[in-house]
mmCIF file of C-alpha atoms and ligand atoms in Angstrom:
data_model
loop_
_atom_site.group_PDB
_atom_site.id
_atom_site.type_symbol
_atom_site.label_atom_id
_atom_site.label_comp_id
_atom_site.label_asym_id
_atom_site.label_seq_id
_atom_site.Cartn_x
_atom_site.Cartn_y
_atom_site.Cartn_z
ATOM 1 C CA MET A 1 -0.069 -0.312 -0.278
ATOM 2 C CA ARG A 2 1.219 3.394 -0.972
ATOM 3 C CA THR A 3 -0.053 7.163 -0.658
ATOM 4 C CA GLY A 4 -1.370 8.991 -3.680
ATOM 5 C CA ILE A 5 0.724 10.975 -6.312
ATOM 6 C CA LEU A 6 -0.372 14.326 -7.366
ATOM 7 C CA PHE A 7 0.699 14.846 -10.632
ATOM 8 C CA LEU A 8 0.321 18.382 -11.414
ATOM 9 C CA VAL A 9 1.009 19.193 -15.065
ATOM 10 C CA SER A 10 1.355 23.128 -16.679
ATOM 11 C CA GLY A 11 2.451 24.068 -20.083
ATOM 12 C CA PRO A 12 1.054 26.200 -22.710
ATOM 13 C CA SER A 13 -2.761 25.741 -24.220
ATOM 14 C CA GLY A 14 -1.127 23.944 -27.135
ATOM 15 C CA SER A 15 1.632 21.708 -25.313
ATOM 16 C CA GLY A 16 -0.821 18.696 -25.490
ATOM 17 C CA LYS A 17 -0.801 18.317 -21.812
ATOM 18 C CA SER A 18 -5.068 18.450 -21.971
ATOM 19 C CA THR A 19 -4.803 15.730 -24.072
ATOM 20 C CA LEU A 20 -2.107 13.732 -21.383
ATOM 21 C CA CYS A 21 -4.065 14.321 -18.307
ATOM 22 C CA ARG A 22 -7.187 12.690 -20.310
ATOM 23 C CA ARG A 23 -5.697 9.701 -21.478
ATOM 24 C CA LEU A 24 -3.916 9.235 -17.918
ATOM 25 C CA GLU A 25 -7.147 8.927 -16.959
ATOM 26 C CA SER A 26 -8.828 7.486 -19.313
ATOM 27 C CA GLU A 27 -6.388 4.426 -19.590
ATOM 28 C CA GLY A 28 -7.589 4.404 -15.368
ATOM 29 C CA GLU A 29 -3.818 5.378 -14.385
ATOM 30 C CA ALA A 30 -5.006 8.550 -12.249
ATOM 31 C CA GLU A 31 -8.127 10.550 -11.520
ATOM 32 C CA PHE A 32 -8.383 13.435 -13.650
ATOM 33 C CA SER A 33 -9.014 16.234 -10.587
ATOM 34 C CA VAL A 34 -11.918 18.465 -12.036
ATOM 35 C CA SER A 35 -11.335 22.442 -11.420
ATOM 36 C CA CYS A 36 -13.628 24.893 -11.000
ATOM 37 C CA THR A 37 -13.848 27.848 -13.864
ATOM 38 C CA THR A 38 -15.905 31.031 -14.388
ATOM 39 C CA ARG A 39 -14.793 30.519 -18.312
ATOM 40 C CA ALA A 40 -18.603 29.655 -20.809
ATOM 41 C CA PRO A 41 -18.119 25.865 -21.569
ATOM 42 C CA ARG A 42 -17.023 24.836 -24.984
ATOM 43 C CA GLU A 43 -18.526 23.030 -27.360
ATOM 44 C CA GLY A 44 -18.949 19.448 -25.942
ATOM 45 C CA GLU A 45 -18.017 20.128 -22.777
ATOM 46 C CA ARG A 46 -19.938 19.135 -19.582
ATOM 47 C CA ASP A 47 -20.643 20.412 -16.228
ATOM 48 C CA GLY A 48 -18.474 18.541 -14.064
ATOM 49 C CA SER A 49 -16.929 16.158 -16.610
ATOM 50 C CA GLU A 50 -13.900 19.106 -17.995
ATOM 51 C CA TYR A 51 -14.658 21.896 -15.314
ATOM 52 C CA HIS A 52 -17.252 22.675 -12.777
ATOM 53 C CA PHE A 53 -18.544 25.756 -14.238
ATOM 54 C CA LEU A 54 -20.083 28.717 -11.832
ATOM 55 C CA LYS A 55 -20.778 32.013 -12.225
ATOM 56 C CA ARG A 56 -18.249 34.748 -10.382
ATOM 57 C CA GLU A 57 -20.203 35.008 -7.261
ATOM 58 C CA ASP A 58 -19.800 31.363 -7.129
ATOM 59 C CA PHE A 59 -16.470 30.925 -7.553
ATOM 60 C CA GLU A 60 -15.485 34.181 -4.744
ATOM 61 C CA ARG A 61 -17.903 32.435 -2.359
ATOM 62 C CA ARG A 62 -16.233 28.941 -2.394
ATOM 63 C CA ILE A 63 -12.762 31.345 -2.324
ATOM 64 C CA ALA A 64 -14.236 32.670 0.950
ATOM 65 C CA ALA A 65 -15.279 29.497 2.012
ATOM 66 C CA GLY A 66 -11.658 27.799 1.877
ATOM 67 C CA ASP A 67 -12.535 25.014 -0.616
ATOM 68 C CA PHE A 68 -9.487 25.828 -3.339
ATOM 69 C CA ILE A 69 -6.146 24.667 -2.353
ATOM 70 C CA GLU A 70 -5.342 26.816 -5.262
ATOM 71 C CA HIS A 71 -6.650 29.581 -7.139
ATOM 72 C CA ALA A 72 -5.855 31.713 -10.562
ATOM 73 C CA GLU A 73 -7.009 34.669 -13.142
ATOM 74 C CA VAL A 74 -5.976 32.720 -16.214
ATOM 75 C CA HIS A 75 -6.481 34.408 -19.486
ATOM 76 C CA GLY A 76 -9.819 36.731 -18.163
ATOM 77 C CA ASN A 77 -11.306 33.993 -15.951
ATOM 78 C CA PHE A 78 -11.126 32.122 -12.633
ATOM 79 C CA TYR A 79 -9.963 28.518 -12.468
ATOM 80 C CA GLY A 80 -9.678 26.552 -9.072
ATOM 81 C CA THR A 81 -8.750 23.409 -7.578
ATOM 82 C CA LEU A 82 -11.335 22.088 -4.714
ATOM 83 C CA ARG A 83 -9.507 20.534 -1.733
ATOM 84 C CA SER A 84 -12.643 17.555 -2.106
ATOM 85 C CA GLU A 85 -11.034 16.881 -5.680
ATOM 86 C CA VAL A 86 -7.559 16.080 -4.202
ATOM 87 C CA VAL A 87 -7.128 15.137 -0.440
ATOM 88 C CA ASP A 88 -9.398 12.209 -0.040
ATOM 89 C CA ARG A 89 -7.893 10.550 -3.138
ATOM 90 C CA LEU A 90 -4.263 11.232 -2.114
ATOM 91 C CA ALA A 91 -5.072 9.607 1.480
ATOM 92 C CA GLU A 92 -7.077 6.644 -0.210
ATOM 93 C CA GLY A 93 -3.428 6.134 -2.287
ATOM 94 C CA ILE A 94 -5.458 7.027 -5.425
ATOM 95 C CA ASP A 95 -3.162 9.062 -8.108
ATOM 96 C CA VAL A 96 -4.889 12.431 -9.171
ATOM 97 C CA VAL A 97 -3.539 14.415 -11.749
ATOM 98 C CA MET A 98 -4.475 17.898 -12.500
ATOM 99 C CA ASP A 99 -3.997 20.229 -15.320
ATOM 100 C CA ILE A 100 -3.035 24.021 -14.008
ATOM 101 C CA ASP A 101 -1.400 27.097 -15.087
ATOM 102 C CA VAL A 102 1.959 28.449 -13.592
ATOM 103 C CA GLN A 103 0.480 30.522 -11.194
ATOM 104 C CA GLY A 104 -1.773 27.888 -9.437
ATOM 105 C CA ALA A 105 1.403 25.209 -9.311
ATOM 106 C CA ALA A 106 3.165 28.290 -7.677
ATOM 107 C CA GLN A 107 0.545 27.802 -4.846
ATOM 108 C CA VAL A 108 0.520 24.550 -4.684
ATOM 109 C CA ARG A 109 4.213 24.257 -4.324
ATOM 110 C CA ALA A 110 3.965 26.343 -1.421
ATOM 111 C CA ILE A 111 1.692 24.602 0.410
ATOM 112 C CA GLU A 112 2.863 23.624 3.672
ATOM 113 C CA ASP A 113 0.514 20.157 4.130
ATOM 114 C CA PRO A 114 2.843 16.986 4.706
ATOM 115 C CA VAL A 115 0.103 15.283 2.331
ATOM 116 C CA ILE A 116 0.129 17.074 0.030
ATOM 117 C CA ARG A 117 4.111 17.988 -0.043
ATOM 118 C CA GLY A 118 4.914 14.259 -0.492
ATOM 119 C CA ALA A 119 2.425 13.645 -3.013
ATOM 120 C CA LEU A 120 3.532 16.462 -5.638
ATOM 121 C CA VAL A 121 5.236 15.575 -8.945
ATOM 122 C CA ASP A 122 5.109 18.652 -11.153
ATOM 123 C CA LEU A 123 6.133 18.399 -14.672
ATOM 124 C CA PHE A 124 5.759 21.285 -17.497
ATOM 125 C CA VAL A 125 5.205 20.457 -20.712
ATOM 126 C CA MET A 126 6.458 22.701 -23.966
ATOM 127 C CA PRO A 127 6.284 22.459 -27.476
ATOM 128 C CA PRO A 128 9.675 22.023 -29.434
ATOM 129 C CA ASP A 129 9.420 25.796 -30.262
ATOM 130 C CA GLU A 130 7.190 28.759 -30.811
ATOM 131 C CA ARG A 131 6.545 28.151 -34.574
ATOM 132 C CA GLU A 132 4.871 24.635 -33.381
ATOM 133 C CA LEU A 133 3.068 26.487 -30.699
ATOM 134 C CA GLU A 134 1.396 28.731 -33.047
ATOM 135 C CA ALA A 135 0.340 26.008 -35.515
ATOM 136 C CA ARG A 136 -1.075 23.964 -33.003
ATOM 137 C CA LEU A 137 -3.214 27.067 -31.353
ATOM 138 C CA ARG A 138 -4.550 27.886 -34.474
ATOM 139 C CA GLY A 139 -5.060 24.466 -35.698
ATOM 140 C CA ARG A 140 -7.993 24.184 -32.460
ATOM 141 C CA ALA A 141 -11.255 25.749 -35.039
ATOM 142 C CA THR A 142 -13.115 26.610 -31.201
ATOM 143 C CA ASP A 143 -11.256 29.430 -30.886
ATOM 144 C CA SER A 144 -11.302 33.169 -32.708
ATOM 145 C CA GLU A 145 -8.216 35.335 -33.482
ATOM 146 C CA GLU A 146 -8.407 37.226 -30.769
ATOM 147 C CA VAL A 147 -8.439 34.303 -27.995
ATOM 148 C CA ILE A 148 -5.668 33.078 -30.333
ATOM 149 C CA GLN A 149 -3.257 35.973 -29.882
ATOM 150 C CA LEU A 150 -4.258 36.211 -26.163
ATOM 151 C CA ARG A 151 -3.581 32.241 -25.652
ATOM 152 C CA LEU A 152 0.219 32.998 -27.719
ATOM 153 C CA ARG A 153 1.347 35.659 -25.844
ATOM 154 C CA ASN A 154 0.322 34.376 -22.449
ATOM 155 C CA ALA A 155 2.220 31.238 -23.606
ATOM 156 C CA ILE A 156 5.178 32.521 -24.326
ATOM 157 C CA GLU A 157 5.271 34.299 -20.783
ATOM 158 C CA GLU A 158 4.093 31.090 -19.559
ATOM 159 C CA MET A 159 7.278 29.164 -21.016
ATOM 160 C CA SER A 160 9.256 31.257 -19.288
ATOM 161 C CA HIS A 161 8.523 29.092 -16.202
ATOM 162 C CA TRP A 162 9.396 25.804 -16.751
ATOM 163 C CA SER A 163 12.550 26.147 -14.706
ATOM 164 C CA ASP A 164 10.492 25.979 -11.758
ATOM 165 C CA TYR A 165 9.366 22.542 -12.156
ATOM 166 C CA SER A 166 10.951 19.034 -11.264
ATOM 167 C CA TYR A 167 10.117 17.731 -14.691
ATOM 168 C CA ARG A 168 9.789 18.555 -17.818
ATOM 169 C CA LEU A 169 8.555 17.581 -21.300
ATOM 170 C CA VAL A 170 9.246 18.736 -24.825
ATOM 171 C CA SER A 171 6.413 17.481 -26.908
ATOM 172 C CA ALA A 172 7.342 15.326 -30.239
ATOM 173 C CA THR A 173 4.582 12.924 -31.114
ATOM 174 C CA ARG A 174 1.358 11.699 -29.122
ATOM 175 C CA GLU A 175 2.858 8.564 -28.592
ATOM 176 C CA GLU A 176 5.886 9.371 -27.864
ATOM 177 C CA ASP A 177 4.814 12.189 -25.058
ATOM 178 C CA TYR A 178 2.196 10.002 -23.437
ATOM 179 C CA ALA A 179 5.050 7.240 -23.113
ATOM 180 C CA GLN A 180 7.418 9.739 -21.363
ATOM 181 C CA PHE A 181 4.293 11.410 -19.098
ATOM 182 C CA LYS A 182 3.355 7.784 -18.072
ATOM 183 C CA SER A 183 7.176 6.676 -17.750
ATOM 184 C CA LEU A 184 7.392 9.327 -14.994
ATOM 185 C CA LEU A 185 4.007 8.729 -12.696
ATOM 186 C CA VAL A 186 5.433 4.656 -13.059
ATOM 187 C CA ALA A 187 8.859 5.806 -11.437
ATOM 188 C CA GLU A 188 7.241 7.511 -8.969
ATOM 189 C CA ARG A 189 5.044 5.210 -7.530
ATOM 190 C CA MET A 190 8.439 3.202 -6.641
ATOM 191 C CA ARG A 191 9.714 5.837 -4.423
ATOM 192 C CA ILE A 192 9.886 4.234 -0.845
ATOM 193 C CA SER A 193 8.301 7.345 0.868
ATOM 194 C CA ARG A 194 5.289 6.524 -0.516
ATOM 195 C CA LEU A 195 4.953 3.046 0.995
ATOM 196 C CA ARG A 196 2.584 3.162 3.947
ATOM 197 C CA ASN A 197 4.798 0.670 6.043
ATOM 198 C CA PRO A 198 8.328 0.821 4.211
HETATM 199 P P1 5GP B 1 -8.790 26.095 -20.971
HETATM 200 O O1 5GP B 1 -9.711 27.170 -20.570
HETATM 201 O O2 5GP B 1 -8.049 25.951 -22.257
HETATM 202 O O3 5GP B 1 -9.463 25.149 -20.161
HETATM 203 O O4 5GP B 1 -7.868 26.529 -19.523
HETATM 204 C C1 5GP B 1 -6.870 27.457 -19.393
HETATM 205 C C2 5GP B 1 -5.692 27.555 -18.681
HETATM 206 O O5 5GP B 1 -5.838 27.263 -17.638
HETATM 207 C C3 5GP B 1 -4.760 26.031 -18.511
HETATM 208 O O6 5GP B 1 -3.312 26.579 -18.560
HETATM 209 C C4 5GP B 1 -5.122 25.328 -17.616
HETATM 210 O O7 5GP B 1 -4.104 24.740 -17.476
HETATM 211 C C5 5GP B 1 -5.263 26.002 -16.398
HETATM 212 N N1 5GP B 1 -6.351 25.781 -15.438
HETATM 213 C C6 5GP B 1 -7.179 25.084 -15.373
HETATM 214 N N2 5GP B 1 -7.703 24.131 -14.286
HETATM 215 C C7 5GP B 1 -7.206 25.372 -13.274
HETATM 216 C C8 5GP B 1 -7.024 25.489 -11.793
HETATM 217 O O8 5GP B 1 -7.786 24.637 -11.585
HETATM 218 N N3 5GP B 1 -6.631 26.281 -11.264
HETATM 219 C C9 5GP B 1 -5.162 27.078 -12.122
HETATM 220 N N4 5GP B 1 -4.175 27.667 -11.516
HETATM 221 N N5 5GP B 1 -5.335 26.884 -13.660
HETATM 222 C C10 5GP B 1 -6.144 26.009 -14.087
#
């Protein structure tokens, strides 16, 4: 028996991190921490599945109630991780994967709770270069030009934080990325400090 891993994944939109996180969940390797957000759902997104979609007042109420382990404003909207998505699962030995931005990651690293500190594995996923990043962002039919430009500017800023993380993955093909991604989790499962009775 061991405690769960908190697999924190960041990277600019277009890095492929969301696909990696979702695949890990669909293969039963980890459970996804469903965040709250004040942004509008995209086509095909369902409340409680990709996100818990909240009105701004409700989000602020949950901040005041201390429901989030971290929260941040990203691309003009609020995003936050619910304590209830993370803490009990780790205690039960379930690995939790979370897709959060660099500000949220800094907040999680600063948490003093030994359960979270001991569980944390933080990874930054980045596209190979800016041209590839732009091509990937443009490949998404769902976003307007204005949104693409905003995401591109934010992505370049976000990339400057990669060295704050313990691990970095430079994106290549989907399959290569997933193989590396999963192998990090598999390796972390062997850490002796995660065993309950070493
Ligand atoms: P999107 O709106 O494209 O789903 O996500 C935009 C950004 O918000 C992504 O960089 C994603 O990692 C980040 N994000 C999603 N959930 C959370 C969260 O709970 N907390 C923080 N800090 N960022 C989040």
